[in-house]
PDB file of C-alpha atoms in Angstrom:
ATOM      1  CA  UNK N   1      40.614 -33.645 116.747  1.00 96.00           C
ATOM      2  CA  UNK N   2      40.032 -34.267 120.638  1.00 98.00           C
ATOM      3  CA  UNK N   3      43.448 -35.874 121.978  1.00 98.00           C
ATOM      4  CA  UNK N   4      42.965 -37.789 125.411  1.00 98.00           C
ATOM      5  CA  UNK N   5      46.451 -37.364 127.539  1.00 98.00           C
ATOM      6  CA  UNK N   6      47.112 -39.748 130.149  1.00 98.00           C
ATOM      7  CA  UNK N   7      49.236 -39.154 132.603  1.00 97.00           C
ATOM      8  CA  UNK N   8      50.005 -38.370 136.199  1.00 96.00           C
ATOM      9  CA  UNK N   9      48.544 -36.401 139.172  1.00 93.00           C
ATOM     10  CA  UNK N  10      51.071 -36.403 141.553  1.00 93.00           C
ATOM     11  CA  UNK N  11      52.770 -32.598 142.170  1.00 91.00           C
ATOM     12  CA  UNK N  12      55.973 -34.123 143.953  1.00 95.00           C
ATOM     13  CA  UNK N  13      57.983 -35.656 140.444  1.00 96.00           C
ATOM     14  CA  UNK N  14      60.761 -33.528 138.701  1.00 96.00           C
ATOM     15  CA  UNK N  15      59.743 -30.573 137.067  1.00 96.00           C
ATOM     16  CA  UNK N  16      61.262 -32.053 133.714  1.00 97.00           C
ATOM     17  CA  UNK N  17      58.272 -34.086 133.636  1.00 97.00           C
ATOM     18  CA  UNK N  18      56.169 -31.317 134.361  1.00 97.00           C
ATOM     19  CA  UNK N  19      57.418 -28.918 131.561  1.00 97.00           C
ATOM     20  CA  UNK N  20      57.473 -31.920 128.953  1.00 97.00           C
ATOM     21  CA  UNK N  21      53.567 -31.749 130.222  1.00 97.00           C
ATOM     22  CA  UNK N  22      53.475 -28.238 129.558  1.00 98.00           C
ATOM     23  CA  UNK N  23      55.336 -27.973 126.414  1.00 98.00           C
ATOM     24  CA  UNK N  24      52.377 -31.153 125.435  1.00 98.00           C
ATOM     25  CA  UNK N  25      49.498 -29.389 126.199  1.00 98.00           C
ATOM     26  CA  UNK N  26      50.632 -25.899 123.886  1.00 98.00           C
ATOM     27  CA  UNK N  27      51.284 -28.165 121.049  1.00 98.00           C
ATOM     28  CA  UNK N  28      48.047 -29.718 121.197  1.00 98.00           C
ATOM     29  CA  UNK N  29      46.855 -26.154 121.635  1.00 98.00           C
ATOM     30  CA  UNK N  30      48.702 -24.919 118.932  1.00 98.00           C
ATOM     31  CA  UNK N  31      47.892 -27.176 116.551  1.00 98.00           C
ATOM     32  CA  UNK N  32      44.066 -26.909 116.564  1.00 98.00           C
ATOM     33  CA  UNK N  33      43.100 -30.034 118.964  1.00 98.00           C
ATOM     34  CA  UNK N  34      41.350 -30.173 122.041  1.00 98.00           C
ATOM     35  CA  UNK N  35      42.018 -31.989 125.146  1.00 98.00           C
ATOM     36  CA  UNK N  36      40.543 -34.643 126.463  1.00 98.00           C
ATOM     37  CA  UNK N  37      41.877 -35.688 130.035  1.00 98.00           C
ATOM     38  CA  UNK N  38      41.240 -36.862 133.447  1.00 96.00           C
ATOM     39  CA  UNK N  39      40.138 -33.215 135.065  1.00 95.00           C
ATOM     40  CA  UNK N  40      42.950 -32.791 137.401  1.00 94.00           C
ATOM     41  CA  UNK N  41      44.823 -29.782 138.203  1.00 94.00           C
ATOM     42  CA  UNK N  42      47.827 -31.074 139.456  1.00 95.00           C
ATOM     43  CA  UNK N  43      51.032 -33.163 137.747  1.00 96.00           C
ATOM     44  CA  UNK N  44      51.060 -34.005 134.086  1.00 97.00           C
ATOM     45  CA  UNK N  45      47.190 -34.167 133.769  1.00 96.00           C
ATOM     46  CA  UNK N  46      47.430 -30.459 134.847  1.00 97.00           C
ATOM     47  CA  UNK N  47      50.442 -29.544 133.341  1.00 97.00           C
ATOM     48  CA  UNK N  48      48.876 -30.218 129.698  1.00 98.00           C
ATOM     49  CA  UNK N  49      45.286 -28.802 130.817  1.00 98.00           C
ATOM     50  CA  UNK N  50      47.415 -25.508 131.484  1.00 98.00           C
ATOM     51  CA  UNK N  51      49.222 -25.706 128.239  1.00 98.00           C
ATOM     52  CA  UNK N  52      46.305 -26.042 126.361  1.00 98.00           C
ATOM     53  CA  UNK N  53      44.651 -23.729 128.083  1.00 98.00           C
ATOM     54  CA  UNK N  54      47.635 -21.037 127.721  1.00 98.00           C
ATOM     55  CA  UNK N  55      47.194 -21.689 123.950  1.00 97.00           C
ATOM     56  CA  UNK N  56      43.774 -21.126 123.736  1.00 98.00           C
ATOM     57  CA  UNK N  57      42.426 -24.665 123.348  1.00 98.00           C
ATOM     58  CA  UNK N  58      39.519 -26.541 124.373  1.00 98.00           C
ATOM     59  CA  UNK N  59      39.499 -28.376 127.200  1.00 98.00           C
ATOM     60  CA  UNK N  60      37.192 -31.539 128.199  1.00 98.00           C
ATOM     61  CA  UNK N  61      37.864 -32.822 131.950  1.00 97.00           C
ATOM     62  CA  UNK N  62      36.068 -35.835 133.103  1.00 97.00           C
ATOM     63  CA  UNK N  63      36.563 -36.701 136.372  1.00 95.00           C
ATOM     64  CA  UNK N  64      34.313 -38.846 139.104  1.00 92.00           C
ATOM     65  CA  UNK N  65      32.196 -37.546 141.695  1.00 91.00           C
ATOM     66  CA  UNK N  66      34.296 -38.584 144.467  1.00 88.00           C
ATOM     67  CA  UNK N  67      37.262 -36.319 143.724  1.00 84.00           C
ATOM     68  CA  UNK N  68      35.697 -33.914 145.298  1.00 73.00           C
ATOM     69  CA  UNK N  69      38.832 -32.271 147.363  1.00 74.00           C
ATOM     70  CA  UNK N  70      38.984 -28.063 146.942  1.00 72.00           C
ATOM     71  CA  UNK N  71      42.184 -27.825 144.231  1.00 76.00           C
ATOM     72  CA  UNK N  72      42.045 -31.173 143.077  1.00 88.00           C
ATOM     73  CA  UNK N  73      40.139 -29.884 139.380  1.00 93.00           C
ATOM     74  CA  UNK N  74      41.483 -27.985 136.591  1.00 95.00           C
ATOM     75  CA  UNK N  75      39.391 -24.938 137.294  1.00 94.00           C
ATOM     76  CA  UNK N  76      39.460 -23.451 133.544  1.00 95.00           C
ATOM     77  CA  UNK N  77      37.763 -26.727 131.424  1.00 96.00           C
ATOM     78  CA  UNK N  78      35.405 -25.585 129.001  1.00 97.00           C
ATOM     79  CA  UNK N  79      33.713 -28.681 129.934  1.00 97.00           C
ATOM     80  CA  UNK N  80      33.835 -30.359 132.968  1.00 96.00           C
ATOM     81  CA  UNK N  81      32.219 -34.145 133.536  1.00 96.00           C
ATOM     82  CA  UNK N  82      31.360 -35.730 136.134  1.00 95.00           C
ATOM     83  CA  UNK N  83      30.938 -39.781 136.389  1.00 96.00           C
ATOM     84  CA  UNK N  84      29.601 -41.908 138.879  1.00 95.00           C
ATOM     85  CA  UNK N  85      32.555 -44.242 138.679  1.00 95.00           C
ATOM     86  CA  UNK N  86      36.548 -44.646 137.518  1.00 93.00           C
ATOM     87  CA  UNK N  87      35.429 -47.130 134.766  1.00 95.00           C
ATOM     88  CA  UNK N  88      32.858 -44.672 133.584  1.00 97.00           C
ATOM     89  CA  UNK N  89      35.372 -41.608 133.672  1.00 96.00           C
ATOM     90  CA  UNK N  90      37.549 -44.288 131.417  1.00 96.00           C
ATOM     91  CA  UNK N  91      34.642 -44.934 128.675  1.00 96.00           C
ATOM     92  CA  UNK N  92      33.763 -41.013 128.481  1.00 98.00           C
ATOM     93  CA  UNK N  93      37.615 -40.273 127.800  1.00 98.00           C
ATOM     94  CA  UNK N  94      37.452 -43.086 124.877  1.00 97.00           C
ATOM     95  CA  UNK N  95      34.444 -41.781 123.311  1.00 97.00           C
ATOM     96  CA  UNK N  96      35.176 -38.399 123.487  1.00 97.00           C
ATOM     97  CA  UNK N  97      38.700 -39.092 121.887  1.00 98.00           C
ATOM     98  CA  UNK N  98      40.568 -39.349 118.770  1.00 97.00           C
ATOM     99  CA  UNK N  99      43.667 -40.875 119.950  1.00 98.00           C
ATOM    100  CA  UNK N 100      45.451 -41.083 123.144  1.00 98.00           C
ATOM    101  CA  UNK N 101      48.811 -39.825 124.092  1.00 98.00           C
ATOM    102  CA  UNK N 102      50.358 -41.398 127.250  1.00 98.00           C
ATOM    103  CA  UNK N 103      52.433 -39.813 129.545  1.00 98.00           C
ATOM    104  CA  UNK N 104      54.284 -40.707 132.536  1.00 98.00           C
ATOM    105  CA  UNK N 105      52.425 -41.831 135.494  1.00 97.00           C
ATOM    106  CA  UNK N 106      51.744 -44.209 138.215  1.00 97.00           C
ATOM    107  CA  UNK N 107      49.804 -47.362 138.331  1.00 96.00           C
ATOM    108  CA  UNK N 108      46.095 -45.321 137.209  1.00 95.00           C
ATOM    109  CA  UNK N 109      48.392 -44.312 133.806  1.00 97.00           C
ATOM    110  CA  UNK N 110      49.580 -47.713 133.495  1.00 97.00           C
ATOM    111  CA  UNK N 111      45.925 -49.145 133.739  1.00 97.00           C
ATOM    112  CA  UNK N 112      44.774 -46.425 131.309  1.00 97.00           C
ATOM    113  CA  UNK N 113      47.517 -47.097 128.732  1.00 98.00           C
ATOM    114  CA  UNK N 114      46.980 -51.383 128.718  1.00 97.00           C
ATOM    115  CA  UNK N 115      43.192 -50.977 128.648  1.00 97.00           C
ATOM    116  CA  UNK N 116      43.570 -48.904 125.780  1.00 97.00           C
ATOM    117  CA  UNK N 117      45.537 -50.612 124.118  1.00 95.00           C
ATOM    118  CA  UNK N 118      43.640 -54.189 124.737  1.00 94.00           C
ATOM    119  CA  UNK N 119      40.676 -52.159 123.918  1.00 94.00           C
ATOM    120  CA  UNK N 120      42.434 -52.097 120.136  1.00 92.00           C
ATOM    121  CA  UNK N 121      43.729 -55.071 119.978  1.00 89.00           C
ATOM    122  CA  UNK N 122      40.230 -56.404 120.638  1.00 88.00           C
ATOM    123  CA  UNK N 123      38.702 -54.564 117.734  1.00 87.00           C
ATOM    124  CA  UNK N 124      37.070 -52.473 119.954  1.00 89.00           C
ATOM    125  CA  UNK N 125      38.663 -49.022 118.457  1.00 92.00           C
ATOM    126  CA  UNK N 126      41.140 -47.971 115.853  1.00 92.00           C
ATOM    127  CA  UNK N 127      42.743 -44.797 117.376  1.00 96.00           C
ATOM    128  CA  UNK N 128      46.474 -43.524 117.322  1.00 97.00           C
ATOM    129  CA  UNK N 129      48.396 -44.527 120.866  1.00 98.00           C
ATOM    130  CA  UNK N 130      51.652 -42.943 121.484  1.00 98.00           C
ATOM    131  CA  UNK N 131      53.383 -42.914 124.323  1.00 98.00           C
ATOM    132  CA  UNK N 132      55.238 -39.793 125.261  1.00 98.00           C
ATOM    133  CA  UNK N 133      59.020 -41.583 126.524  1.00 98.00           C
ATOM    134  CA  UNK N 134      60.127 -38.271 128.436  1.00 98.00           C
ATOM    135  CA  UNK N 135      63.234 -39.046 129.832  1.00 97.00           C
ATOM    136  CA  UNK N 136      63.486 -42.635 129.134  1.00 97.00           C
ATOM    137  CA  UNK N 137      60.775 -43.086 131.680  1.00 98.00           C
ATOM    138  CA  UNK N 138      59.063 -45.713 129.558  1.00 98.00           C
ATOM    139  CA  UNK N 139      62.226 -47.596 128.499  1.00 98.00           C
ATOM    140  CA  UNK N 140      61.530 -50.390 131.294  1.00 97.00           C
ATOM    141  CA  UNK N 141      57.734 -51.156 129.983  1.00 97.00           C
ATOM    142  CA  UNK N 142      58.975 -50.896 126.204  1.00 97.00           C
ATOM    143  CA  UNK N 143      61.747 -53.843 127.424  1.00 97.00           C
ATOM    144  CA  UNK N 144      58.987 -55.763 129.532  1.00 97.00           C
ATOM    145  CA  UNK N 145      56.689 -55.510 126.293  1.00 96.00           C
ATOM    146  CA  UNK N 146      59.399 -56.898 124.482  1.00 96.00           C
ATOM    147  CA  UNK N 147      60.367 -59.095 126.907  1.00 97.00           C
ATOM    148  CA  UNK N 148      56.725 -60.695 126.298  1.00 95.00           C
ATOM    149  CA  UNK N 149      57.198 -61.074 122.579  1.00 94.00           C
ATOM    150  CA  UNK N 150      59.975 -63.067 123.120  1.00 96.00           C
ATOM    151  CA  UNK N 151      58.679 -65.164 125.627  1.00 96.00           C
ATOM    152  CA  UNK N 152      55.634 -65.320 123.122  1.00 92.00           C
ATOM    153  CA  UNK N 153      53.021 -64.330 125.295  1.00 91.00           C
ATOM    154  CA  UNK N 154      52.666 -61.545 123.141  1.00 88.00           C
ATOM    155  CA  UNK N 155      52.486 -61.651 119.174  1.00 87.00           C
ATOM    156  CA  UNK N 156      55.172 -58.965 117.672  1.00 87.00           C
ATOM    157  CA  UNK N 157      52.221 -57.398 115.459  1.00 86.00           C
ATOM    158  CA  UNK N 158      51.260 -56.012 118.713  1.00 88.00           C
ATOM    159  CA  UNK N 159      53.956 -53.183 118.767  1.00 90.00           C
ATOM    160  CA  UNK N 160      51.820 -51.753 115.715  1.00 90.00           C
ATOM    161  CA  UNK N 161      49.246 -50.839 117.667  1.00 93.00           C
ATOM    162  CA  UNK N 162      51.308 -47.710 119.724  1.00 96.00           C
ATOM    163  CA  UNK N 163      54.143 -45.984 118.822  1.00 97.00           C
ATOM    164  CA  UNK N 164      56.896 -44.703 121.705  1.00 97.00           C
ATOM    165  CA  UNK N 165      57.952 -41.125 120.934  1.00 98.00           C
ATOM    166  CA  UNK N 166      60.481 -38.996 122.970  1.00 97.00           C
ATOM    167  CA  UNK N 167      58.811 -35.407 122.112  1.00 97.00           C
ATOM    168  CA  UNK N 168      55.289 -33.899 121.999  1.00 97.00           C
ATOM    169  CA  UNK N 169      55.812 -32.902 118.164  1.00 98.00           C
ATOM    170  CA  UNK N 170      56.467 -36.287 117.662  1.00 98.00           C
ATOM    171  CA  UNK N 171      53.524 -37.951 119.335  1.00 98.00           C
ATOM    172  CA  UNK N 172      51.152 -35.041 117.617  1.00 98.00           C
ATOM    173  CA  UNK N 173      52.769 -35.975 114.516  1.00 98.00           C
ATOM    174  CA  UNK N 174      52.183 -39.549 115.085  1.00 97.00           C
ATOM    175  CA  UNK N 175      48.312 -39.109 115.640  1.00 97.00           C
ATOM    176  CA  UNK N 176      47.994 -36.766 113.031  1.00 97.00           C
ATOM    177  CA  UNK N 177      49.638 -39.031 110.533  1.00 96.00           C
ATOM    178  CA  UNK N 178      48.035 -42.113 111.713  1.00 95.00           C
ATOM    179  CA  UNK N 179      46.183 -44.114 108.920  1.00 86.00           C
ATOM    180  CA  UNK N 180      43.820 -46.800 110.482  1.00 77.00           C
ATOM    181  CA  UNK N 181      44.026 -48.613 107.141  1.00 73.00           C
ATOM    182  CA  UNK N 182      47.266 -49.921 107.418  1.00 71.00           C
ATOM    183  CA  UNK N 183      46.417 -51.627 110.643  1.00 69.00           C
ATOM    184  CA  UNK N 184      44.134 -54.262 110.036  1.00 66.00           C
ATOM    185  CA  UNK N 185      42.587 -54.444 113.631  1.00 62.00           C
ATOM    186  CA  UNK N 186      40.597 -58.190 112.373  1.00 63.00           C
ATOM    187  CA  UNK N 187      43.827 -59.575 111.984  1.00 63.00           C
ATOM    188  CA  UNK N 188      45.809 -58.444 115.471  1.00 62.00           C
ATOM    189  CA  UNK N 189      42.675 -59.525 117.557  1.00 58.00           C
ATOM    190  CA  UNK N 190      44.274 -62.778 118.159  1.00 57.00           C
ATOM    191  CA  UNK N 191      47.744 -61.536 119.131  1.00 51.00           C
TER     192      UNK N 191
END
């Protein structure tokens, strides 16, 4: 199974985030699954490339053109693609993937995770979404999510279509365990 990671690039956050990253990227490792992710070397997105890599996983890294700055590339992908555009870089990462595990990050993650996720809610895919709550740093969007059911701009069928985690075991265990036929995609595309 390939397992995109979302996450952050940034090299100046707290080094909890960056060992949760870590610890990520050798359980993916560890059990069996490759990585899909966004190519860079540095914060989270590097973090799991180098846990993966330290367990002897596969490693996909799609990144566009432009990043072209010396360091800014996880040197040791076993694959390494380059896209003409963001949006493109986004669509290779979906195909390539299995299910996506989001972790903490800035406005790019953000983007990633609520494309993804209206990408399901469309009909448009059927893959496992966690989202990897190290810290509590997700706390806020799971209240502003919830804060949208209740206002009923969302429907609450929507919170089936991710699942918030606080460990890598759990968010491997999530996509390993996930079983498309309980969620009936047909039905949530109007929520």
């Amino acid at each position: 199974m390939n397992i995109c990671v979302y996450g952050a690039a940034s090299n100046i956050i707290d080094d909890i985030y960056i060992k949760d990253g870590e610890k990520l990227g050798a359980e993916i490792a560890k059990r069996g699954h490759g990585l899909v992710f966004g190519g860079g070397a540095g914060g989270l997105m590097g973090a799991a490339a180098r846990g993966v890599y330290g367990g002897g996983g596969n490693i996909v890294g799609v990144a566009p053109k432009f990043f072209n700055v010396d360091g800014a590339l996880f040197e040791n992908c076993n694959e390494l693609i380059r896209t003409e555009t963001m949006r493109e870089r986004k669509q290779t990462m979906e195909d390539r993937a299995d299910g996506f595990i989001v972790t903490p990050g800035g406005i790019g993650t953000f983007e990633e995770f609520f494309e993804i996720l209206t990408l399901k809610q469309l009909g448009r895919h059927n893959k496992p979404i966690a989202v990897l709550n190290t810290n509590g740093y997700y706390d806020d969007m799971a209240a502003f999510i919830e804060n949208a059911i209740n206002q009923r701009f969302l429907n609450k069928e929507c919170k089936l279509l991710y699942e918030f985690v606080d460990s890598a075991k759990k968010a491997l265990d999530y996509i390993e365990g996930y079983d498309m036929e309980k969620i009936n995609i047909t039905k949530l595309k109007s929520i």
